[in-house]
Short mmCIF file of C-alpha atoms and ligand atoms in Angstrom, two decimals:
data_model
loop_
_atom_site.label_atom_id
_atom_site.label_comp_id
_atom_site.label_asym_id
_atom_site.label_seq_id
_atom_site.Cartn_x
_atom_site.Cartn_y
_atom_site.Cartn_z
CA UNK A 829 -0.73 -15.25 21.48
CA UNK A 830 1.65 -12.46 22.42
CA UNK A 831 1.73 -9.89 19.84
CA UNK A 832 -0.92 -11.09 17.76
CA UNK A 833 -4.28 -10.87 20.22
CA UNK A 834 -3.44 -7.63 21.42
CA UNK A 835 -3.52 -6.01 17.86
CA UNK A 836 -7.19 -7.79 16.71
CA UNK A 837 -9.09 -6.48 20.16
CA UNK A 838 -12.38 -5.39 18.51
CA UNK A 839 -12.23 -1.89 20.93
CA UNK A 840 -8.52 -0.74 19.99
CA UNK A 841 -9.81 -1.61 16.20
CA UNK A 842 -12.66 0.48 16.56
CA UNK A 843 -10.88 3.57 18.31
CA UNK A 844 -8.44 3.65 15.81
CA UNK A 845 -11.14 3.44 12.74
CA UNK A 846 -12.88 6.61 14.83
CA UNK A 847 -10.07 8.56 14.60
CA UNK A 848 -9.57 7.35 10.70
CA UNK A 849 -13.54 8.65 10.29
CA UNK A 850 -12.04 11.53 11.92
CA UNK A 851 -9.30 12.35 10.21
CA UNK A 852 -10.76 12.06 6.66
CA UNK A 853 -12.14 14.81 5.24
CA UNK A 854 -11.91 14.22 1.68
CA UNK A 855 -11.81 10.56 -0.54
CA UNK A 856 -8.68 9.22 -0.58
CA UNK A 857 -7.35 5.90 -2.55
CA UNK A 858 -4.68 4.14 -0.94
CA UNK A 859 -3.40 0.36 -1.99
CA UNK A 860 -1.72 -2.13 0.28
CA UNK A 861 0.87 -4.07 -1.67
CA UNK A 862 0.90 -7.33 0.51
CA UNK A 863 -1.70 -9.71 -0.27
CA UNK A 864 -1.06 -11.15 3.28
CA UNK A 865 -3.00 -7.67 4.25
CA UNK A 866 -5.44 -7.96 1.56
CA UNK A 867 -6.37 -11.48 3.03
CA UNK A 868 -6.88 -9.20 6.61
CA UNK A 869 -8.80 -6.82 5.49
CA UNK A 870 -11.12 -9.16 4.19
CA UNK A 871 -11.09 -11.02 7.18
CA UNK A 872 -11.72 -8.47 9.43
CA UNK A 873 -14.27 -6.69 7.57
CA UNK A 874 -11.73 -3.39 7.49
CA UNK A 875 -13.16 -1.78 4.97
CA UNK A 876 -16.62 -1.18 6.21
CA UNK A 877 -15.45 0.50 9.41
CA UNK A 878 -13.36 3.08 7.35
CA UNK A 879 -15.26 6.45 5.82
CA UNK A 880 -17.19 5.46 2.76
CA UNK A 881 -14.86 7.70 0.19
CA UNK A 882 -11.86 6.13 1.69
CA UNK A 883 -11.07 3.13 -0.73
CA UNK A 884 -8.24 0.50 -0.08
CA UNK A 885 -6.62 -0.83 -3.44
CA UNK A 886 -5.49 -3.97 -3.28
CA UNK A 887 -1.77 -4.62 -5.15
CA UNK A 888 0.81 -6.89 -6.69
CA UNK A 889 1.31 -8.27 -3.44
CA UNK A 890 1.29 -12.09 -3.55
CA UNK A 891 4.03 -14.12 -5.02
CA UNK A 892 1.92 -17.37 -5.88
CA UNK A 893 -0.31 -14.70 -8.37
CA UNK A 894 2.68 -12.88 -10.13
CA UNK A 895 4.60 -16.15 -11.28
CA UNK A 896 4.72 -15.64 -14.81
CA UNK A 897 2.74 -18.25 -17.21
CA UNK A 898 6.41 -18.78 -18.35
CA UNK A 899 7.90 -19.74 -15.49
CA UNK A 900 4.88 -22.14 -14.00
CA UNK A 901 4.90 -23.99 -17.51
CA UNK A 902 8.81 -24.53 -16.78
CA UNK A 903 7.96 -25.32 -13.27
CA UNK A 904 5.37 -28.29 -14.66
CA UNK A 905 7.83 -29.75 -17.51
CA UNK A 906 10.25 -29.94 -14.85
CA UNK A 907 8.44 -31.87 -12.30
CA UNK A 908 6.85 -33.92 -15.11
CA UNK A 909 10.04 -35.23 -15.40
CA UNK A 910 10.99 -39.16 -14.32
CA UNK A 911 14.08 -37.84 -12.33
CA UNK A 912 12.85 -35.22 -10.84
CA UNK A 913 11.32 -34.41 -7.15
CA UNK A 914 9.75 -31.52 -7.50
CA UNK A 915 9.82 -29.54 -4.01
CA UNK A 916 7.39 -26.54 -3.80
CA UNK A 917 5.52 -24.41 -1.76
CA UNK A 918 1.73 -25.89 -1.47
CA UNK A 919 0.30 -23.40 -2.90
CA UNK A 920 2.02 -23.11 -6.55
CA UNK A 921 0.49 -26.59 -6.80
CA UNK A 922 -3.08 -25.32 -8.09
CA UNK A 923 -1.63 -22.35 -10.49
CA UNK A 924 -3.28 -22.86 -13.54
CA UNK A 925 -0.33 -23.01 -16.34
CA UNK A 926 -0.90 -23.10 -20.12
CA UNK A 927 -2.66 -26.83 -20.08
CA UNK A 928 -2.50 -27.76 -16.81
CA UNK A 929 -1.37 -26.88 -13.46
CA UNK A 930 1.21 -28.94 -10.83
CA UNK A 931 -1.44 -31.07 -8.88
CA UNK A 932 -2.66 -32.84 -12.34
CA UNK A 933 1.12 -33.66 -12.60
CA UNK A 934 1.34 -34.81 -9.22
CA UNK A 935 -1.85 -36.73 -10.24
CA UNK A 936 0.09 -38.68 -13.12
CA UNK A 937 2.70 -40.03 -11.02
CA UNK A 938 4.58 -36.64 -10.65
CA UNK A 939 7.09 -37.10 -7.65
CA UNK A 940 6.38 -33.44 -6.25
CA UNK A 941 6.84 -32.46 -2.53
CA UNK A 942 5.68 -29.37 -0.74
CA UNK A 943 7.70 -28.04 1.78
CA UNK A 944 7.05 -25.86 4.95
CA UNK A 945 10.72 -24.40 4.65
CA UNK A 946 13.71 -24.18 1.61
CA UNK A 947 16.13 -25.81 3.91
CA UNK A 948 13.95 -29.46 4.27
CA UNK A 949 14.69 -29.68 0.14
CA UNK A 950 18.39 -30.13 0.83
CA UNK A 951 17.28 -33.03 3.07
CA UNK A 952 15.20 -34.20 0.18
CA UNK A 953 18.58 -34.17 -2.14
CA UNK A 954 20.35 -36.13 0.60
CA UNK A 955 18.33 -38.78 0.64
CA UNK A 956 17.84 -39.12 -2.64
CA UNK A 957 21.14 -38.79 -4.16
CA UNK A 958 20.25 -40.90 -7.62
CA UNK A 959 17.18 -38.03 -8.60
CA UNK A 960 17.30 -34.88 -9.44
CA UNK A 961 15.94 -32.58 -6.84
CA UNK A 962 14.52 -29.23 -7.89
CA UNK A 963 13.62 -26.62 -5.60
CA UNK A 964 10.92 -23.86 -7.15
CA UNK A 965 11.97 -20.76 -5.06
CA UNK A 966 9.53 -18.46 -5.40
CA UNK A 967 8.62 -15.26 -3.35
CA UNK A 968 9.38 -11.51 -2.47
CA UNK A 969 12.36 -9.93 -0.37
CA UNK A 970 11.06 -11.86 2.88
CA UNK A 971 11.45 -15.28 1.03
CA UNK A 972 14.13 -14.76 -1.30
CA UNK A 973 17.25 -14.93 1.86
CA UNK A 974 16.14 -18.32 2.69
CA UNK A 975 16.84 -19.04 -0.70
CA UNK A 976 20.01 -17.12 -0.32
CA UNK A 977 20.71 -19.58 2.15
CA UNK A 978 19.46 -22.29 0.77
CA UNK A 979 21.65 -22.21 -2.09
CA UNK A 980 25.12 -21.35 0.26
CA UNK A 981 24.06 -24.70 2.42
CA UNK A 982 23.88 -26.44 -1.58
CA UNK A 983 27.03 -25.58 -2.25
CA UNK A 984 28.51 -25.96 1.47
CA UNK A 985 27.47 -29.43 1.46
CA UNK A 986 28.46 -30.16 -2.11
CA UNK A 987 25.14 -31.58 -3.48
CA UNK A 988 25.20 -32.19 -7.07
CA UNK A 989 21.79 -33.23 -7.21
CA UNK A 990 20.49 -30.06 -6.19
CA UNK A 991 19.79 -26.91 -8.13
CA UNK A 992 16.73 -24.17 -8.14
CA UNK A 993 14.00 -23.20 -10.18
CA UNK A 994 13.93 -18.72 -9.23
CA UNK A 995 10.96 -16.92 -9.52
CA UNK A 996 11.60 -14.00 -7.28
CA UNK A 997 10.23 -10.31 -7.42
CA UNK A 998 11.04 -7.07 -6.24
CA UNK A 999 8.46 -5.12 -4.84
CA UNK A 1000 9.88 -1.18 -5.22
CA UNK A 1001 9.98 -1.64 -8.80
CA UNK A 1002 5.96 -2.78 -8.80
CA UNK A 1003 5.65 0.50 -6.99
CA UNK A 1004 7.25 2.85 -9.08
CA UNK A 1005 5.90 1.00 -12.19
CA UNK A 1006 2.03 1.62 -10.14
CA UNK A 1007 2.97 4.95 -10.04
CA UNK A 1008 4.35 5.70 -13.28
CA UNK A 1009 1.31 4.29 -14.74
CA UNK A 1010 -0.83 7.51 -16.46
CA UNK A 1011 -4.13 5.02 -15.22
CA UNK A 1012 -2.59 4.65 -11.64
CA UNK A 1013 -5.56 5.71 -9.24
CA UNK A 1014 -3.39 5.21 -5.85
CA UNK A 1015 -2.81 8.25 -3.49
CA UNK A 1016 -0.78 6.22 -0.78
CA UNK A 1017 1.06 3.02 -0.34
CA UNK A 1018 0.85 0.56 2.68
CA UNK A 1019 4.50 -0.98 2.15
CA UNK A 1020 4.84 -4.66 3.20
CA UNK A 1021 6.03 -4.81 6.56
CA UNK A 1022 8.09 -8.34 5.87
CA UNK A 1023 9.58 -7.12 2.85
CA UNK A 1024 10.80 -4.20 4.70
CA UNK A 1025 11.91 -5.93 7.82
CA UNK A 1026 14.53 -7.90 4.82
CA UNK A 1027 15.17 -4.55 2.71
CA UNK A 1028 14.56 -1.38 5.57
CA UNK A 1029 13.13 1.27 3.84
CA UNK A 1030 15.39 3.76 2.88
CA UNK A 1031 14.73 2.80 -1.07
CA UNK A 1032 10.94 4.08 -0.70
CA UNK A 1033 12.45 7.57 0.12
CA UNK A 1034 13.22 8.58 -3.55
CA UNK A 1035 9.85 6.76 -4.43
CA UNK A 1036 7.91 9.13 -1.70
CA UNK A 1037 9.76 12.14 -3.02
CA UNK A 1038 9.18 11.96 -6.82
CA UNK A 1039 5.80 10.69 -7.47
CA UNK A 1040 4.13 12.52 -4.19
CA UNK A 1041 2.78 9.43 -2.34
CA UNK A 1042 3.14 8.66 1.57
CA UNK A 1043 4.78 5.29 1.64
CA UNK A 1044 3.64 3.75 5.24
CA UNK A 1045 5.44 0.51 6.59
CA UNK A 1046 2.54 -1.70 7.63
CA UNK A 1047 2.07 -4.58 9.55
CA UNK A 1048 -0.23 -7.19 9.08
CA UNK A 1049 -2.75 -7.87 12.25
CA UNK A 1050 -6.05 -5.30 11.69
CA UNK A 1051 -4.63 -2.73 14.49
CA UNK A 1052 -1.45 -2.20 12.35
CA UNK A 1053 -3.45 -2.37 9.21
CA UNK A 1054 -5.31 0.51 10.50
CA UNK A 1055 -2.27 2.38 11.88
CA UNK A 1056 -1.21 2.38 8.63
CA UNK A 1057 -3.95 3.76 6.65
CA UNK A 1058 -4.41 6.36 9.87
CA UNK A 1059 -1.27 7.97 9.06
CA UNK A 1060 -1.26 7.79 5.54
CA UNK A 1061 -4.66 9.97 6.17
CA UNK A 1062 -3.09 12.37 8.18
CA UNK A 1063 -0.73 12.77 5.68
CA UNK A 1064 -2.88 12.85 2.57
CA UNK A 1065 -5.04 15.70 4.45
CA UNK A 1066 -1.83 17.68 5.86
CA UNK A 1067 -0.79 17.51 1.74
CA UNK A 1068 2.22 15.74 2.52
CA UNK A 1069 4.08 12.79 1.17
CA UNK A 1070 7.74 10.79 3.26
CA UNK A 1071 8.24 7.43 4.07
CA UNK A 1072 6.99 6.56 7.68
CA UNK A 1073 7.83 3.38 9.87
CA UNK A 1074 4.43 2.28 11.77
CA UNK A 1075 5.84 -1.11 11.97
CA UNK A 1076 8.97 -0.79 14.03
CA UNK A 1077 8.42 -3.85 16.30
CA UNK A 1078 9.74 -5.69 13.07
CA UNK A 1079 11.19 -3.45 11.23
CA UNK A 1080 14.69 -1.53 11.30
CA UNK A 1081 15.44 1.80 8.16
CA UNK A 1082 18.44 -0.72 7.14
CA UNK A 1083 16.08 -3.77 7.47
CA UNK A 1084 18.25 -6.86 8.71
CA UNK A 1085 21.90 -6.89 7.39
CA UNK A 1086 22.92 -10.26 7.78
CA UNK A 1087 20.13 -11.04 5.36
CA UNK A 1088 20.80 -8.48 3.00
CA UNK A 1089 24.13 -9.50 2.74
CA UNK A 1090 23.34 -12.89 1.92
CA UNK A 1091 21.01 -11.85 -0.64
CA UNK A 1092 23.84 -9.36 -2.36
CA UNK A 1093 26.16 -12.94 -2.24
CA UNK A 1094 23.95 -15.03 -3.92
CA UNK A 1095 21.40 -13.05 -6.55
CA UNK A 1096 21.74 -10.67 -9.08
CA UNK A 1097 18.70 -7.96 -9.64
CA UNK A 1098 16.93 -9.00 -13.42
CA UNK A 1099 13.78 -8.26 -15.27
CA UNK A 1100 11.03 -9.74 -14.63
CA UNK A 1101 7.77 -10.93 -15.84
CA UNK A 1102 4.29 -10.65 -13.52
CA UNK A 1103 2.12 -12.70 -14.58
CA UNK A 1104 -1.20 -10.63 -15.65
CA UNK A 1105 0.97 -7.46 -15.52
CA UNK A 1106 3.95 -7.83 -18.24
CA UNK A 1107 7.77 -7.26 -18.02
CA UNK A 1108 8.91 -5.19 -15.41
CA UNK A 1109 12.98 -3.85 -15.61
CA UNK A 1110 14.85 -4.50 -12.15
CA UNK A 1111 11.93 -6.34 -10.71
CA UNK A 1112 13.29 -10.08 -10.66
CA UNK A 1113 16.87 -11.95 -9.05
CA UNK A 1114 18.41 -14.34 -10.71
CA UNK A 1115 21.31 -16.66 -9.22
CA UNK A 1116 24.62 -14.72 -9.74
CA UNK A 1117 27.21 -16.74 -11.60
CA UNK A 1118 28.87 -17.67 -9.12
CA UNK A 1119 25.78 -20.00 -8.28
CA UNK A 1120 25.23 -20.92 -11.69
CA UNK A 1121 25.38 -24.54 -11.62
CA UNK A 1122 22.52 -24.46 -8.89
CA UNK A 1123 20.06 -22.85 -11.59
CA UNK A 1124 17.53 -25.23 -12.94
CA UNK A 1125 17.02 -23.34 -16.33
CA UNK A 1126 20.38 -23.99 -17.05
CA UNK A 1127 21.03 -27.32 -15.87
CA UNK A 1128 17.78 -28.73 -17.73
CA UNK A 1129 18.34 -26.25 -20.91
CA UNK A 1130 14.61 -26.13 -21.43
CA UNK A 1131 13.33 -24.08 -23.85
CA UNK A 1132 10.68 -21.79 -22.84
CA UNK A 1133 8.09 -20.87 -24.99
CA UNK A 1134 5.86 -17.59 -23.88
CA UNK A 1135 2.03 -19.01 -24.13
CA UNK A 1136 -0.38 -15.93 -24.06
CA UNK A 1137 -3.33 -16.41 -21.36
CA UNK A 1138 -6.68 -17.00 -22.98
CA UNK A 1139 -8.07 -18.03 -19.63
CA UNK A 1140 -10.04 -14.65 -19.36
CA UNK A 1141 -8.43 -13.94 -16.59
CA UNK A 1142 -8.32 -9.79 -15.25
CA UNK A 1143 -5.54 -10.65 -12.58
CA UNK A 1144 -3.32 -8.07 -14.31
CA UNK A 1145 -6.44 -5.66 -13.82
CA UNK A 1146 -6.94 -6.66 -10.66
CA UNK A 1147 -3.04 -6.58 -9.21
CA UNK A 1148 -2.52 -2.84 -10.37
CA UNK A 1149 -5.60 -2.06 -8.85
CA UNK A 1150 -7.71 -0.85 -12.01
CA UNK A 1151 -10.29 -3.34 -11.55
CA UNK A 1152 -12.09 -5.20 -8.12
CA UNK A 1153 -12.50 -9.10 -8.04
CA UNK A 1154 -16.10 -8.11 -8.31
CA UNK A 1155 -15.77 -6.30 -11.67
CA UNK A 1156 -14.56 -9.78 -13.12
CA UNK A 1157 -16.91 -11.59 -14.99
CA UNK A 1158 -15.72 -14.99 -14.24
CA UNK A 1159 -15.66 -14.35 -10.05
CA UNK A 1160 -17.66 -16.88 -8.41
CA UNK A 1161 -19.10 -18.56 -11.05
CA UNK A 1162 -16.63 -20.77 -13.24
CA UNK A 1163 -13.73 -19.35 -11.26
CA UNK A 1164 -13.77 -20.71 -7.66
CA UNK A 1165 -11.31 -21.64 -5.41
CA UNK A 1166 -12.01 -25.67 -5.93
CA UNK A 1167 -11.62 -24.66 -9.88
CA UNK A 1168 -9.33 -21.15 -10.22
CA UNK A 1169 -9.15 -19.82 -13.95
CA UNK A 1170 -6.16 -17.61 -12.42
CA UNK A 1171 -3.97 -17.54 -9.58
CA UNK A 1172 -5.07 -14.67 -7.62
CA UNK A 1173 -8.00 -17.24 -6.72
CA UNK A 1174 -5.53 -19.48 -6.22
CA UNK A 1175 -3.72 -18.55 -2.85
CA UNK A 1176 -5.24 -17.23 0.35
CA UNK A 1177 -3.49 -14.19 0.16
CA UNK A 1178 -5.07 -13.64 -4.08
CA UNK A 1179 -7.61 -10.51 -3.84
CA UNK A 1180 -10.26 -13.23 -5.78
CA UNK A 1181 -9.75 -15.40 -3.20
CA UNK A 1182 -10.22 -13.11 -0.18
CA UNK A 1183 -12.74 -11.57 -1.42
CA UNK A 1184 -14.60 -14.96 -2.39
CA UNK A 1185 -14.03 -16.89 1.22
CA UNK A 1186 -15.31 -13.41 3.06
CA UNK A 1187 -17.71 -12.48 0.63
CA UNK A 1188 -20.85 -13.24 2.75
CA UNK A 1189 -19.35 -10.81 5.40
CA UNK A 1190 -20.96 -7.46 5.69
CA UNK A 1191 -20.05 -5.75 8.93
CA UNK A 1192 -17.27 -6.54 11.13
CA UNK A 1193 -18.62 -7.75 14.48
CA UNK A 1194 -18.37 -11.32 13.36
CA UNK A 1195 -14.84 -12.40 14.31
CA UNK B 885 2.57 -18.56 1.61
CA UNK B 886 3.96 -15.05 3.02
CA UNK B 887 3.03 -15.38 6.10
CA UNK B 888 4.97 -14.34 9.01
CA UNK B 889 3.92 -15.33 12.20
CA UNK B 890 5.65 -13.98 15.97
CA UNK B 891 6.69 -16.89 18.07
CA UNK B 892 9.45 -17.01 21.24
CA UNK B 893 12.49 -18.58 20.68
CA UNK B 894 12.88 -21.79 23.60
CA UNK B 895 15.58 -23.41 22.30
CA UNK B 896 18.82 -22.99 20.65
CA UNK B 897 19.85 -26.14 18.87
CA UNK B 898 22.82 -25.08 16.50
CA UNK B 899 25.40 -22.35 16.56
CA UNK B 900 27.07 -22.79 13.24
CA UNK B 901 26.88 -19.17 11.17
CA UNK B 902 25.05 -20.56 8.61
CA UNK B 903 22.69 -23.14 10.22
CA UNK B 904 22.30 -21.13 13.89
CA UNK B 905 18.54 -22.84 14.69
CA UNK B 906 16.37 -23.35 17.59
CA UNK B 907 13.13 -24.27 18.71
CA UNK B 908 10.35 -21.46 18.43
CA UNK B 909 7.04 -21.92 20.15
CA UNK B 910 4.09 -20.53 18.42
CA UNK B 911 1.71 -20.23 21.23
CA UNK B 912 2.22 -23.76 22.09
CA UNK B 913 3.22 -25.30 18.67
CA UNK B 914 7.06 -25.82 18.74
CA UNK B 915 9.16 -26.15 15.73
CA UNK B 916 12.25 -25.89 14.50
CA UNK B 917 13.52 -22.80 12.86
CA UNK B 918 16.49 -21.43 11.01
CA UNK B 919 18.25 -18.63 13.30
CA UNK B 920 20.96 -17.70 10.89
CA UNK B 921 19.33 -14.08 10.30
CA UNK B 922 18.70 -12.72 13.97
CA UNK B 923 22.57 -13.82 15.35
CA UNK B 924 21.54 -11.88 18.57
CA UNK B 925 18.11 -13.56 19.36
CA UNK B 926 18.41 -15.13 22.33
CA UNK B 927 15.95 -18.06 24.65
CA UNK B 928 13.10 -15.95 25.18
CA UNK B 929 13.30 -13.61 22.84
CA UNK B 930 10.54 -12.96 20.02
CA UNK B 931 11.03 -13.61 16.76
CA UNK B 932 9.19 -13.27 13.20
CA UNK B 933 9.11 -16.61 11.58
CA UNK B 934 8.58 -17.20 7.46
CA UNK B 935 8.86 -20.24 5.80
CA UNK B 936 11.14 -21.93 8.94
CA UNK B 937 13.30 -18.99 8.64
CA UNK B 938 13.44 -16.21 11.84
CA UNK B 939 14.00 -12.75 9.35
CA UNK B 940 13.77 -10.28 12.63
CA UNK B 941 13.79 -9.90 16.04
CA UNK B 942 10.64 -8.27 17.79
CA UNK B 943 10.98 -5.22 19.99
CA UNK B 944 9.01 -5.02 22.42
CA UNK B 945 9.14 -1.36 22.80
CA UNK B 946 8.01 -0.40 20.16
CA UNK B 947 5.20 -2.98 20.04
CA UNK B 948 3.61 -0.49 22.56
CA UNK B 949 3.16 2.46 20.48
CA UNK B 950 0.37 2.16 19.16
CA UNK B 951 -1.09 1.37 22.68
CA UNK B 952 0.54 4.59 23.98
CA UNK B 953 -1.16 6.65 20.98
CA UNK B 954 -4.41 5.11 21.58
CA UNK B 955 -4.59 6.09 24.90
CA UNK B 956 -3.86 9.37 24.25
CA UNK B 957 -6.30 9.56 21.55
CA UNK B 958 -9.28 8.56 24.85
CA UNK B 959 -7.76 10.73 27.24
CA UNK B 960 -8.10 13.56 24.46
CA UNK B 961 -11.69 12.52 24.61
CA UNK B 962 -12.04 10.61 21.85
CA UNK B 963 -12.57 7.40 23.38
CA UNK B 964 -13.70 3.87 21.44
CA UNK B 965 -16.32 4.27 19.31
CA UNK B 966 -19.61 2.52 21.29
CA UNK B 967 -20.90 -0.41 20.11
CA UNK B 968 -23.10 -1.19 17.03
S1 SF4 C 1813 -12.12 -14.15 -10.45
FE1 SF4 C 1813 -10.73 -15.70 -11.34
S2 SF4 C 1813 -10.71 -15.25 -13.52
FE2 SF4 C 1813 -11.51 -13.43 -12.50
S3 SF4 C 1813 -9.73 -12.14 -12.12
FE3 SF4 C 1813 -10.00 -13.38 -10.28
S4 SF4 C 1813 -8.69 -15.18 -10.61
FE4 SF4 C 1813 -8.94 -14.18 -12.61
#
């Protein structure tokens, strides 16, 4: 397929990892935020064609791990619920919650629908105008406008049977919380490439500037992955530190207006909790008055009642990049992917579970 | 779940602001997707697709940079690194 084959062609992948083995001269520690690249890097076996001393970090990244405990509790009263349908992404179905997770509720008799896009919810609320139908919109920048829009079509169309559960982060705040942290170990940042294609990247500037770190835009197929850590070498070894764009086939400085806009229209920036990781200020949207009467937590008034994790669980560890799936006790033993204990072994693109479906992989000339 | 994936728009199906759509074709597998957020993409034109929705328009341009620096990085003699 155009403009996905020619970026996995094992020669260009292997040039540019020569000139990375080049380049390096000294360790260097960089993280890539997406868990979309995490999954790749597994995949492709990136890491053991990169200079021993050069370590990739793997962070916050994935929206199905950082749903706070809080928030997939409310998610499972709610669709526990006679007159609800439930309409979520597949994979917030096996997200271990205080006692149980969404696929034991869909078990009981649970009316709960996964969805390949927002919009097909709306459908869902159509037909079904005697239930109440409740949309769990969870995600980063990249999923958060079709929320945005989701919610304007809502209102457009008048449903009154409709309204949203949000559970969406901010990824710049992750980052400067990473950095701020006296334990942070990270030298460089591969920055989402979806997020930015939403958001641009003039926000990382400031970022770049006062905590020293090249911020590289990344994509996601193993050529751009390695693009990315290639110039935040050259960087690291030239002792500099700005915000570069390595992904501008997607990806614009002002990102994509039109969705922007519709994201100022609709959401408000809030605190947030990540899940494993604790409150973080500015990190979370919330529906902006305005939109009120689509939010779930107020149209259900359900109280919400913080449970602490006893699940033994280092995702928190693990998503600010102190600790390695590996270092986990639990990792491939009573926490699999049939049976998580926490989400990042959970979704595809959870370090536990990359690292778990590609453990057996030890050099890259098997894809 | 946040996975975006290129595909080339063959369709348009709706023009209204807020529901512009058309078919995309993911190397063969066609399906309908939400337009509303690339108002310029065109029939033919690349898109990338997340969760049904197309959030940019590919450019084709610069798609070949990293091409470009690769072959300058052989013709500087440091050609791909030989098997094994
Ligand atoms: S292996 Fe399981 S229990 Fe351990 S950190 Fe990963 S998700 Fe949590």
């Amino acid at each position: 397929m155009r403009y996905i084959d020619e970026y996995r062609q094992k020669q260009s992948i292997r040039q540019l990892a020569g000139e990375i083995q080049r380049t390096a001269t000294k360790p260097w520690r960089i993280m890539e935020i997406c868990g979309g690249q995490t999954h790749a890097i597994m995949k492709y076996g990136l890491q053991q064609l990169l200079p021993e001393s050069l370590e990739l970090i793997h962070g916050p990244g994935c929206p199905v791990c950082v749903t706070s405990l809080e928030t997939m509790d409310l998610a499972i009263s709610l669709a526990s619920r006679k007159d609800v349908i439930f309409c979520s992404f597949g994979d917030m179905l096996r997200v271990p919650g205080s006692s149980q997770d969404l696929l034991a509720v869909k078990a009981a008799g649970g009316d709960i629908r996964t969805l390949y896009s927002p919009l097909h919810a709306l459908d869902v609320a159509e037909q079904n105008p005697d239930r109440e139908v409740v949309l769990f919109a969870i995600g980063f920048e990249t999923t958060a406008p079709a929320h945005a829009l989701t919610a304007c079509l809502a209102r457009e169309r008048g449903l009154a049977n409709f309204s949203i559960l949000v559970s969406h982060f901010l990824v710049p705040p992750a980052i400067e919380a990473i950095c701020a942290s006296p334990k942070s170990r990270i030298q460089a940042f591969l920055a989402a490439g979806h997020v930015c294609s939403i958001t641009g990247y003039d926000n990382y500037h400031e970022l770049s500037r006062s905590h020293c770190v090249p911020i590289v835009v990344t994509g996601f197929e193993p050529l751009d992955i390695l693009d990315g850590i290639l110039a935040c070498v050259r960087q690291l070894e030239q002792g500099e530190h700005r915000v570069e764009n390595r992904y501008a086939r997607a990806v614009k400085a002002e990102g994509n207006p039109q969705a922007r806009a519709r994201l100022e229209e609709v959401f408000e920036i809030s605190a947030q909790t990540w899940r494993g990781v604790g409150p973080i200020p500015f990190s979370g949207l919330t529906l902006r008055p305005a939109f009120s009467a689509l939010d779930a937590r107020k149209r259900f008034s359900i109280e919400s009642r913080p449970e602490s994790d006893n699940s033994g669980c280092l995702s928190g560890a693990i998503m600010q990049g102190l600790k390695k799936p590996h270092d986990c006790p639990h990792f491939g033993k009573r926490c699999r992917p049939e049976h998580p204990l926490g989400a990042p072994m959970v979704s595809s693109e959870g370090a536990c579970a990359a690292y778990y479906r590609y453990r057996k992989r030890s050099t890259a000339d098997e894809y | 779940m946040c996975l975006g994936v290129p595909g080339q728009i063959e369709e348009l199906l709706n023009e209204l602001p807020l529901e512009r759509s058309g078919i995309v074709s993911f190397g063969g597998i066609r399906r309908e997707v939400n337009l509303a957020y690339v108002p310029d993409a065109e029939v033919g034109d690349y898109v990338i697709v997340h969760v049904g929705f197309a959030i940019s328009k590919l450019h084709e341009q610069e798609a070949q940079r990293v091409f470009l620096e690769l072959e300058r990085l052989a013709s500087n003699g440091n050609p791909a690194e030989e098997e094994g």
